[in-house]
Amino acid sequence: LENSLRNQIGPDGTLIKKVSEMTADEFQFHATHMYCSGGMVLSGDNLMEQSDQSKSILRKLLQPTNVPAKFDDSSFQVGRVDLGDKQVIAVFNFGDTATIIEVALPQSCLIRDFWTDEELGLHSEKITVELRTHQARLFVCEPSEVYKN
């Protein structure tokens, strides 16, 4: 995601000192992009210095879907990964200010946050997503029929 090693040797042999300035929201933003690729993971980060949350995200990325996202339009704000029995929806805020995005749902769905596993309840027609600056969310939408007895 972002190589945050403090000391690196550059291609010309010079010592590069660097401290990561990536926020947790930006880390999740990039991880969500990686998920949308269908299976690409490239990380040169020092895993010993990663937070437990970051390690959890990386573990989830190591289970690729092999299905890339199809985006709703050329703004690339809303991407959908069709996994047959469920749909995963990615919502991105590329802007420098917080925003609210309404996302149409394919059907009535039970929605869960992919990264945190938080259950967000049953939604029909649309979900309203509030995003902070440079934040992305990834939602798993399972048809509500699955949960009817």
mmCIF file with all atom_site columns, C-alpha atoms in Angstrom:
data_model
loop_
_atom_site.group_PDB
_atom_site.id
_atom_site.type_symbol
_atom_site.label_atom_id
_atom_site.label_alt_id
_atom_site.label_comp_id
_atom_site.label_asym_id
_atom_site.label_entity_id
_atom_site.label_seq_id
_atom_site.pdbx_PDB_ins_code
_atom_site.Cartn_x
_atom_site.Cartn_y
_atom_site.Cartn_z
_atom_site.occupancy
_atom_site.B_iso_or_equiv
_atom_site.pdbx_formal_charge
_atom_site.auth_seq_id
_atom_site.auth_comp_id
_atom_site.auth_asym_id
_atom_site.auth_atom_id
_atom_site.pdbx_PDB_model_num
ATOM 1   C CA . LEU A 1 1   ? 0.000   0.000   0.000   1.00 0.00 ? 1   LEU A CA 1
ATOM 2   C CA . GLU A 1 2   ? 2.576   2.525   1.028   1.00 0.00 ? 2   GLU A CA 1
ATOM 3   C CA . ASN A 1 3   ? 6.110   1.664   1.885   1.00 0.00 ? 3   ASN A CA 1
ATOM 4   C CA . SER A 1 4   ? 6.588   3.233   5.294   1.00 0.00 ? 4   SER A CA 1
ATOM 5   C CA . LEU A 1 5   ? 10.064  2.000   6.096   1.00 0.00 ? 5   LEU A CA 1
ATOM 6   C CA . ARG A 1 6   ? 12.017  4.763   7.732   1.00 0.00 ? 6   ARG A CA 1
ATOM 7   C CA . ASN A 1 7   ? 15.305  3.877   6.052   1.00 0.00 ? 7   ASN A CA 1
ATOM 8   C CA . GLN A 1 8   ? 15.549  2.632   2.506   1.00 0.00 ? 8   GLN A CA 1
ATOM 9   C CA . ILE A 1 9   ? 18.329  2.373   0.011   1.00 0.00 ? 9   ILE A CA 1
ATOM 10  C CA . GLY A 1 10  ? 17.437  4.054   -3.269  1.00 0.00 ? 10  GLY A CA 1
ATOM 11  C CA . PRO A 1 11  ? 18.322  2.695   -6.713  1.00 0.00 ? 11  PRO A CA 1
ATOM 12  C CA . ASP A 1 12  ? 21.440  4.862   -6.771  1.00 0.00 ? 12  ASP A CA 1
ATOM 13  C CA . GLY A 1 13  ? 22.626  3.547   -3.374  1.00 0.00 ? 13  GLY A CA 1
ATOM 14  C CA . THR A 1 14  ? 21.647  6.621   -1.358  1.00 0.00 ? 14  THR A CA 1
ATOM 15  C CA . LEU A 1 15  ? 19.935  6.268   2.010   1.00 0.00 ? 15  LEU A CA 1
ATOM 16  C CA . ILE A 1 16  ? 16.351  7.517   1.955   1.00 0.00 ? 16  ILE A CA 1
ATOM 17  C CA . LYS A 1 17  ? 14.747  8.405   5.276   1.00 0.00 ? 17  LYS A CA 1
ATOM 18  C CA . LYS A 1 18  ? 10.990  8.469   5.141   1.00 0.00 ? 18  LYS A CA 1
ATOM 19  C CA . VAL A 1 19  ? 8.070   8.522   7.559   1.00 0.00 ? 19  VAL A CA 1
ATOM 20  C CA . SER A 1 20  ? 4.629   7.593   6.255   1.00 0.00 ? 20  SER A CA 1
ATOM 21  C CA . GLU A 1 21  ? 2.017   10.319  6.323   1.00 0.00 ? 21  GLU A CA 1
ATOM 22  C CA . MET A 1 22  ? -0.846  8.138   5.086   1.00 0.00 ? 22  MET A CA 1
ATOM 23  C CA . THR A 1 23  ? -3.974  8.352   7.226   1.00 0.00 ? 23  THR A CA 1
ATOM 24  C CA . ALA A 1 24  ? -6.081  5.308   8.150   1.00 0.00 ? 24  ALA A CA 1
ATOM 25  C CA . ASP A 1 25  ? -8.760  6.555   5.716   1.00 0.00 ? 25  ASP A CA 1
ATOM 26  C CA . GLU A 1 26  ? -6.198  6.798   2.899   1.00 0.00 ? 26  GLU A CA 1
ATOM 27  C CA . PHE A 1 27  ? -4.889  3.305   3.707   1.00 0.00 ? 27  PHE A CA 1
ATOM 28  C CA . GLN A 1 28  ? -8.440  1.935   3.434   1.00 0.00 ? 28  GLN A CA 1
ATOM 29  C CA . PHE A 1 29  ? -8.991  3.978   0.246   1.00 0.00 ? 29  PHE A CA 1
ATOM 30  C CA . HIS A 1 30  ? -6.027  2.288   -1.435  1.00 0.00 ? 30  HIS A CA 1
ATOM 31  C CA . ALA A 1 31  ? -6.982  -1.140  -0.062  1.00 0.00 ? 31  ALA A CA 1
ATOM 32  C CA . THR A 1 32  ? -10.467 -0.701  -1.532  1.00 0.00 ? 32  THR A CA 1
ATOM 33  C CA . HIS A 1 33  ? -8.901  0.090   -4.917  1.00 0.00 ? 33  HIS A CA 1
ATOM 34  C CA . MET A 1 34  ? -6.838  -3.076  -4.629  1.00 0.00 ? 34  MET A CA 1
ATOM 35  C CA . TYR A 1 35  ? -9.957  -5.116  -3.869  1.00 0.00 ? 35  TYR A CA 1
ATOM 36  C CA . CYS A 1 36  ? -11.604 -3.628  -6.974  1.00 0.00 ? 36  CYS A CA 1
ATOM 37  C CA . SER A 1 37  ? -8.737  -4.919  -9.120  1.00 0.00 ? 37  SER A CA 1
ATOM 38  C CA . GLY A 1 38  ? -9.869  -8.464  -8.368  1.00 0.00 ? 38  GLY A CA 1
ATOM 39  C CA . GLY A 1 39  ? -6.691  -9.697  -6.772  1.00 0.00 ? 39  GLY A CA 1
ATOM 40  C CA . MET A 1 40  ? -3.653  -7.444  -6.952  1.00 0.00 ? 40  MET A CA 1
ATOM 41  C CA . VAL A 1 41  ? -1.666  -7.055  -3.747  1.00 0.00 ? 41  VAL A CA 1
ATOM 42  C CA . LEU A 1 42  ? 1.649   -5.241  -3.661  1.00 0.00 ? 42  LEU A CA 1
ATOM 43  C CA . SER A 1 43  ? 2.928   -4.093  -0.300  1.00 0.00 ? 43  SER A CA 1
ATOM 44  C CA . GLY A 1 44  ? 6.422   -3.164  0.721   1.00 0.00 ? 44  GLY A CA 1
ATOM 45  C CA . ASP A 1 45  ? 5.293   -1.989  4.131   1.00 0.00 ? 45  ASP A CA 1
ATOM 46  C CA . ASN A 1 46  ? 7.049   -3.127  7.271   1.00 0.00 ? 46  ASN A CA 1
ATOM 47  C CA . LEU A 1 47  ? 4.461   -5.524  8.709   1.00 0.00 ? 47  LEU A CA 1
ATOM 48  C CA . MET A 1 48  ? 6.017   -5.255  12.166  1.00 0.00 ? 48  MET A CA 1
ATOM 49  C CA . GLU A 1 49  ? 4.976   -1.577  12.264  1.00 0.00 ? 49  GLU A CA 1
ATOM 50  C CA . GLN A 1 50  ? 1.453   -2.035  10.891  1.00 0.00 ? 50  GLN A CA 1
ATOM 51  C CA . SER A 1 51  ? -1.564  -1.506  13.127  1.00 0.00 ? 51  SER A CA 1
ATOM 52  C CA . ASP A 1 52  ? -3.805  -4.492  13.842  1.00 0.00 ? 52  ASP A CA 1
ATOM 53  C CA . GLN A 1 53  ? -6.470  -2.883  11.639  1.00 0.00 ? 53  GLN A CA 1
ATOM 54  C CA . SER A 1 54  ? -4.026  -2.555  8.717   1.00 0.00 ? 54  SER A CA 1
ATOM 55  C CA . LYS A 1 55  ? -2.925  -6.173  9.130   1.00 0.00 ? 55  LYS A CA 1
ATOM 56  C CA . SER A 1 56  ? -6.563  -7.278  9.098   1.00 0.00 ? 56  SER A CA 1
ATOM 57  C CA . ILE A 1 57  ? -7.144  -5.366  5.857   1.00 0.00 ? 57  ILE A CA 1
ATOM 58  C CA . LEU A 1 58  ? -4.078  -6.931  4.243   1.00 0.00 ? 58  LEU A CA 1
ATOM 59  C CA . ARG A 1 59  ? -5.225  -10.431 5.299   1.00 0.00 ? 59  ARG A CA 1
ATOM 60  C CA . LYS A 1 60  ? -8.594  -9.847  3.617   1.00 0.00 ? 60  LYS A CA 1
ATOM 61  C CA . LEU A 1 61  ? -6.856  -8.712  0.427   1.00 0.00 ? 61  LEU A CA 1
ATOM 62  C CA . LEU A 1 62  ? -4.974  -12.020 0.289   1.00 0.00 ? 62  LEU A CA 1
ATOM 63  C CA . GLN A 1 63  ? -8.258  -13.772 -0.567  1.00 0.00 ? 63  GLN A CA 1
ATOM 64  C CA . PRO A 1 64  ? -8.726  -12.510 -4.149  1.00 0.00 ? 64  PRO A CA 1
ATOM 65  C CA . THR A 1 65  ? -12.062 -12.625 -5.968  1.00 0.00 ? 65  THR A CA 1
ATOM 66  C CA . ASN A 1 66  ? -10.473 -12.720 -9.446  1.00 0.00 ? 66  ASN A CA 1
ATOM 67  C CA . VAL A 1 67  ? -13.374 -10.465 -10.490 1.00 0.00 ? 67  VAL A CA 1
ATOM 68  C CA . PRO A 1 68  ? -12.640 -6.796  -11.181 1.00 0.00 ? 68  PRO A CA 1
ATOM 69  C CA . ALA A 1 69  ? -15.110 -4.063  -10.300 1.00 0.00 ? 69  ALA A CA 1
ATOM 70  C CA . LYS A 1 70  ? -17.304 -2.452  -12.931 1.00 0.00 ? 70  LYS A CA 1
ATOM 71  C CA . PHE A 1 71  ? -17.759 1.232   -12.207 1.00 0.00 ? 71  PHE A CA 1
ATOM 72  C CA . ASP A 1 72  ? -21.115 2.985   -12.621 1.00 0.00 ? 72  ASP A CA 1
ATOM 73  C CA . ASP A 1 73  ? -19.618 5.867   -14.642 1.00 0.00 ? 73  ASP A CA 1
ATOM 74  C CA . SER A 1 74  ? -16.392 7.669   -15.504 1.00 0.00 ? 74  SER A CA 1
ATOM 75  C CA . SER A 1 75  ? -16.229 9.394   -12.098 1.00 0.00 ? 75  SER A CA 1
ATOM 76  C CA . PHE A 1 76  ? -15.136 6.021   -10.616 1.00 0.00 ? 76  PHE A CA 1
ATOM 77  C CA . GLN A 1 77  ? -16.954 6.877   -7.368  1.00 0.00 ? 77  GLN A CA 1
ATOM 78  C CA . VAL A 1 78  ? -19.030 3.683   -7.270  1.00 0.00 ? 78  VAL A CA 1
ATOM 79  C CA . GLY A 1 79  ? -17.697 0.284   -8.332  1.00 0.00 ? 79  GLY A CA 1
ATOM 80  C CA . ARG A 1 80  ? -19.487 -3.062  -8.194  1.00 0.00 ? 80  ARG A CA 1
ATOM 81  C CA . VAL A 1 81  ? -18.030 -6.560  -7.970  1.00 0.00 ? 81  VAL A CA 1
ATOM 82  C CA . ASP A 1 82  ? -20.595 -9.203  -8.933  1.00 0.00 ? 82  ASP A CA 1
ATOM 83  C CA . LEU A 1 83  ? -19.828 -12.425 -7.072  1.00 0.00 ? 83  LEU A CA 1
ATOM 84  C CA . GLY A 1 84  ? -22.947 -14.311 -8.153  1.00 0.00 ? 84  GLY A CA 1
ATOM 85  C CA . ASP A 1 85  ? -24.738 -14.797 -4.832  1.00 0.00 ? 85  ASP A CA 1
ATOM 86  C CA . LYS A 1 86  ? -23.806 -11.310 -3.598  1.00 0.00 ? 86  LYS A CA 1
ATOM 87  C CA . GLN A 1 87  ? -22.525 -7.975  -4.817  1.00 0.00 ? 87  GLN A CA 1
ATOM 88  C CA . VAL A 1 88  ? -19.682 -5.983  -3.294  1.00 0.00 ? 88  VAL A CA 1
ATOM 89  C CA . ILE A 1 89  ? -19.988 -2.224  -3.705  1.00 0.00 ? 89  ILE A CA 1
ATOM 90  C CA . ALA A 1 90  ? -17.040 0.168   -3.400  1.00 0.00 ? 90  ALA A CA 1
ATOM 91  C CA . VAL A 1 91  ? -17.672 3.867   -2.805  1.00 0.00 ? 91  VAL A CA 1
ATOM 92  C CA . PHE A 1 92  ? -14.827 6.401   -3.150  1.00 0.00 ? 92  PHE A CA 1
ATOM 93  C CA . ASN A 1 93  ? -14.293 10.033  -2.180  1.00 0.00 ? 93  ASN A CA 1
ATOM 94  C CA . PHE A 1 94  ? -11.435 11.391  -4.283  1.00 0.00 ? 94  PHE A CA 1
ATOM 95  C CA . GLY A 1 95  ? -12.071 14.918  -3.004  1.00 0.00 ? 95  GLY A CA 1
ATOM 96  C CA . ASP A 1 96  ? -10.466 17.100  -0.384  1.00 0.00 ? 96  ASP A CA 1
ATOM 97  C CA . THR A 1 97  ? -13.759 17.611  1.484   1.00 0.00 ? 97  THR A CA 1
ATOM 98  C CA . ALA A 1 98  ? -16.270 15.240  3.045   1.00 0.00 ? 98  ALA A CA 1
ATOM 99  C CA . THR A 1 99  ? -19.148 14.159  0.812   1.00 0.00 ? 99  THR A CA 1
ATOM 100 C CA . ILE A 1 100 ? -22.380 12.183  0.783   1.00 0.00 ? 100 ILE A CA 1
ATOM 101 C CA . ILE A 1 101 ? -23.046 9.695   -2.022  1.00 0.00 ? 101 ILE A CA 1
ATOM 102 C CA . GLU A 1 102 ? -26.296 7.851   -2.663  1.00 0.00 ? 102 GLU A CA 1
ATOM 103 C CA . VAL A 1 103 ? -25.730 4.394   -4.114  1.00 0.00 ? 103 VAL A CA 1
ATOM 104 C CA . ALA A 1 104 ? -28.456 2.439   -5.878  1.00 0.00 ? 104 ALA A CA 1
ATOM 105 C CA . LEU A 1 105 ? -28.765 -1.158  -4.726  1.00 0.00 ? 105 LEU A CA 1
ATOM 106 C CA . PRO A 1 106 ? -29.453 -4.087  -7.071  1.00 0.00 ? 106 PRO A CA 1
ATOM 107 C CA . GLN A 1 107 ? -32.248 -5.299  -4.770  1.00 0.00 ? 107 GLN A CA 1
ATOM 108 C CA . SER A 1 108 ? -33.213 -5.355  -1.118  1.00 0.00 ? 108 SER A CA 1
ATOM 109 C CA . CYS A 1 109 ? -29.969 -6.331  0.650   1.00 0.00 ? 109 CYS A CA 1
ATOM 110 C CA . LEU A 1 110 ? -28.463 -7.029  4.024   1.00 0.00 ? 110 LEU A CA 1
ATOM 111 C CA . ILE A 1 111 ? -25.363 -4.835  4.036   1.00 0.00 ? 111 ILE A CA 1
ATOM 112 C CA . ARG A 1 112 ? -22.103 -5.464  5.877   1.00 0.00 ? 112 ARG A CA 1
ATOM 113 C CA . ASP A 1 113 ? -18.911 -3.392  5.893   1.00 0.00 ? 113 ASP A CA 1
ATOM 114 C CA . PHE A 1 114 ? -16.274 -5.605  4.255   1.00 0.00 ? 114 PHE A CA 1
ATOM 115 C CA . TRP A 1 115 ? -13.302 -4.270  6.227   1.00 0.00 ? 115 TRP A CA 1
ATOM 116 C CA . THR A 1 116 ? -14.833 -4.190  9.718   1.00 0.00 ? 116 THR A CA 1
ATOM 117 C CA . ASP A 1 117 ? -17.546 -6.895  9.334   1.00 0.00 ? 117 ASP A CA 1
ATOM 118 C CA . GLU A 1 118 ? -20.008 -4.426  10.902  1.00 0.00 ? 118 GLU A CA 1
ATOM 119 C CA . GLU A 1 119 ? -23.623 -5.304  10.036  1.00 0.00 ? 119 GLU A CA 1
ATOM 120 C CA . LEU A 1 120 ? -25.342 -2.215  8.618   1.00 0.00 ? 120 LEU A CA 1
ATOM 121 C CA . GLY A 1 121 ? -28.821 -3.663  8.355   1.00 0.00 ? 121 GLY A CA 1
ATOM 122 C CA . LEU A 1 122 ? -31.375 -4.299  5.656   1.00 0.00 ? 122 LEU A CA 1
ATOM 123 C CA . HIS A 1 123 ? -31.593 -1.684  2.891   1.00 0.00 ? 123 HIS A CA 1
ATOM 124 C CA . SER A 1 124 ? -33.749 -1.452  -0.213  1.00 0.00 ? 124 SER A CA 1
ATOM 125 C CA . GLU A 1 125 ? -33.312 0.676   -3.345  1.00 0.00 ? 125 GLU A CA 1
ATOM 126 C CA . LYS A 1 126 ? -30.349 2.759   -2.086  1.00 0.00 ? 126 LYS A CA 1
ATOM 127 C CA . ILE A 1 127 ? -27.848 3.384   0.666   1.00 0.00 ? 127 ILE A CA 1
ATOM 128 C CA . THR A 1 128 ? -26.577 6.832   1.644   1.00 0.00 ? 128 THR A CA 1
ATOM 129 C CA . VAL A 1 129 ? -22.842 6.840   2.326   1.00 0.00 ? 129 VAL A CA 1
ATOM 130 C CA . GLU A 1 130 ? -21.045 9.616   4.204   1.00 0.00 ? 130 GLU A CA 1
ATOM 131 C CA . LEU A 1 131 ? -17.342 9.742   3.340   1.00 0.00 ? 131 LEU A CA 1
ATOM 132 C CA . ARG A 1 132 ? -14.560 11.758  4.891   1.00 0.00 ? 132 ARG A CA 1
ATOM 133 C CA . THR A 1 133 ? -11.760 13.259  2.791   1.00 0.00 ? 133 THR A CA 1
ATOM 134 C CA . HIS A 1 134 ? -9.921  10.563  0.797   1.00 0.00 ? 134 HIS A CA 1
ATOM 135 C CA . GLN A 1 135 ? -12.041 7.788   2.285   1.00 0.00 ? 135 GLN A CA 1
ATOM 136 C CA . ALA A 1 136 ? -13.530 4.724   0.609   1.00 0.00 ? 136 ALA A CA 1
ATOM 137 C CA . ARG A 1 137 ? -15.991 2.160   1.911   1.00 0.00 ? 137 ARG A CA 1
ATOM 138 C CA . LEU A 1 138 ? -16.539 -1.409  0.762   1.00 0.00 ? 138 LEU A CA 1
ATOM 139 C CA . PHE A 1 139 ? -19.946 -2.999  1.319   1.00 0.00 ? 139 PHE A CA 1
ATOM 140 C CA . VAL A 1 140 ? -21.057 -6.601  0.925   1.00 0.00 ? 140 VAL A CA 1
ATOM 141 C CA . CYS A 1 141 ? -24.701 -6.730  -0.237  1.00 0.00 ? 141 CYS A CA 1
ATOM 142 C CA . GLU A 1 142 ? -26.413 -10.074 0.233   1.00 0.00 ? 142 GLU A CA 1
ATOM 143 C CA . PRO A 1 143 ? -29.975 -10.520 -1.053  1.00 0.00 ? 143 PRO A CA 1
ATOM 144 C CA . SER A 1 144 ? -32.508 -10.258 1.758   1.00 0.00 ? 144 SER A CA 1
ATOM 145 C CA . GLU A 1 145 ? -34.173 -13.509 0.593   1.00 0.00 ? 145 GLU A CA 1
ATOM 146 C CA . VAL A 1 146 ? -31.207 -15.379 2.046   1.00 0.00 ? 146 VAL A CA 1
ATOM 147 C CA . TYR A 1 147 ? -32.243 -14.213 5.535   1.00 0.00 ? 147 TYR A CA 1
ATOM 148 C CA . LYS A 1 148 ? -35.973 -15.010 5.327   1.00 0.00 ? 148 LYS A CA 1
ATOM 149 C CA . ASN A 1 149 ? -37.145 -18.197 7.061   1.00 0.00 ? 149 ASN A CA 1
#
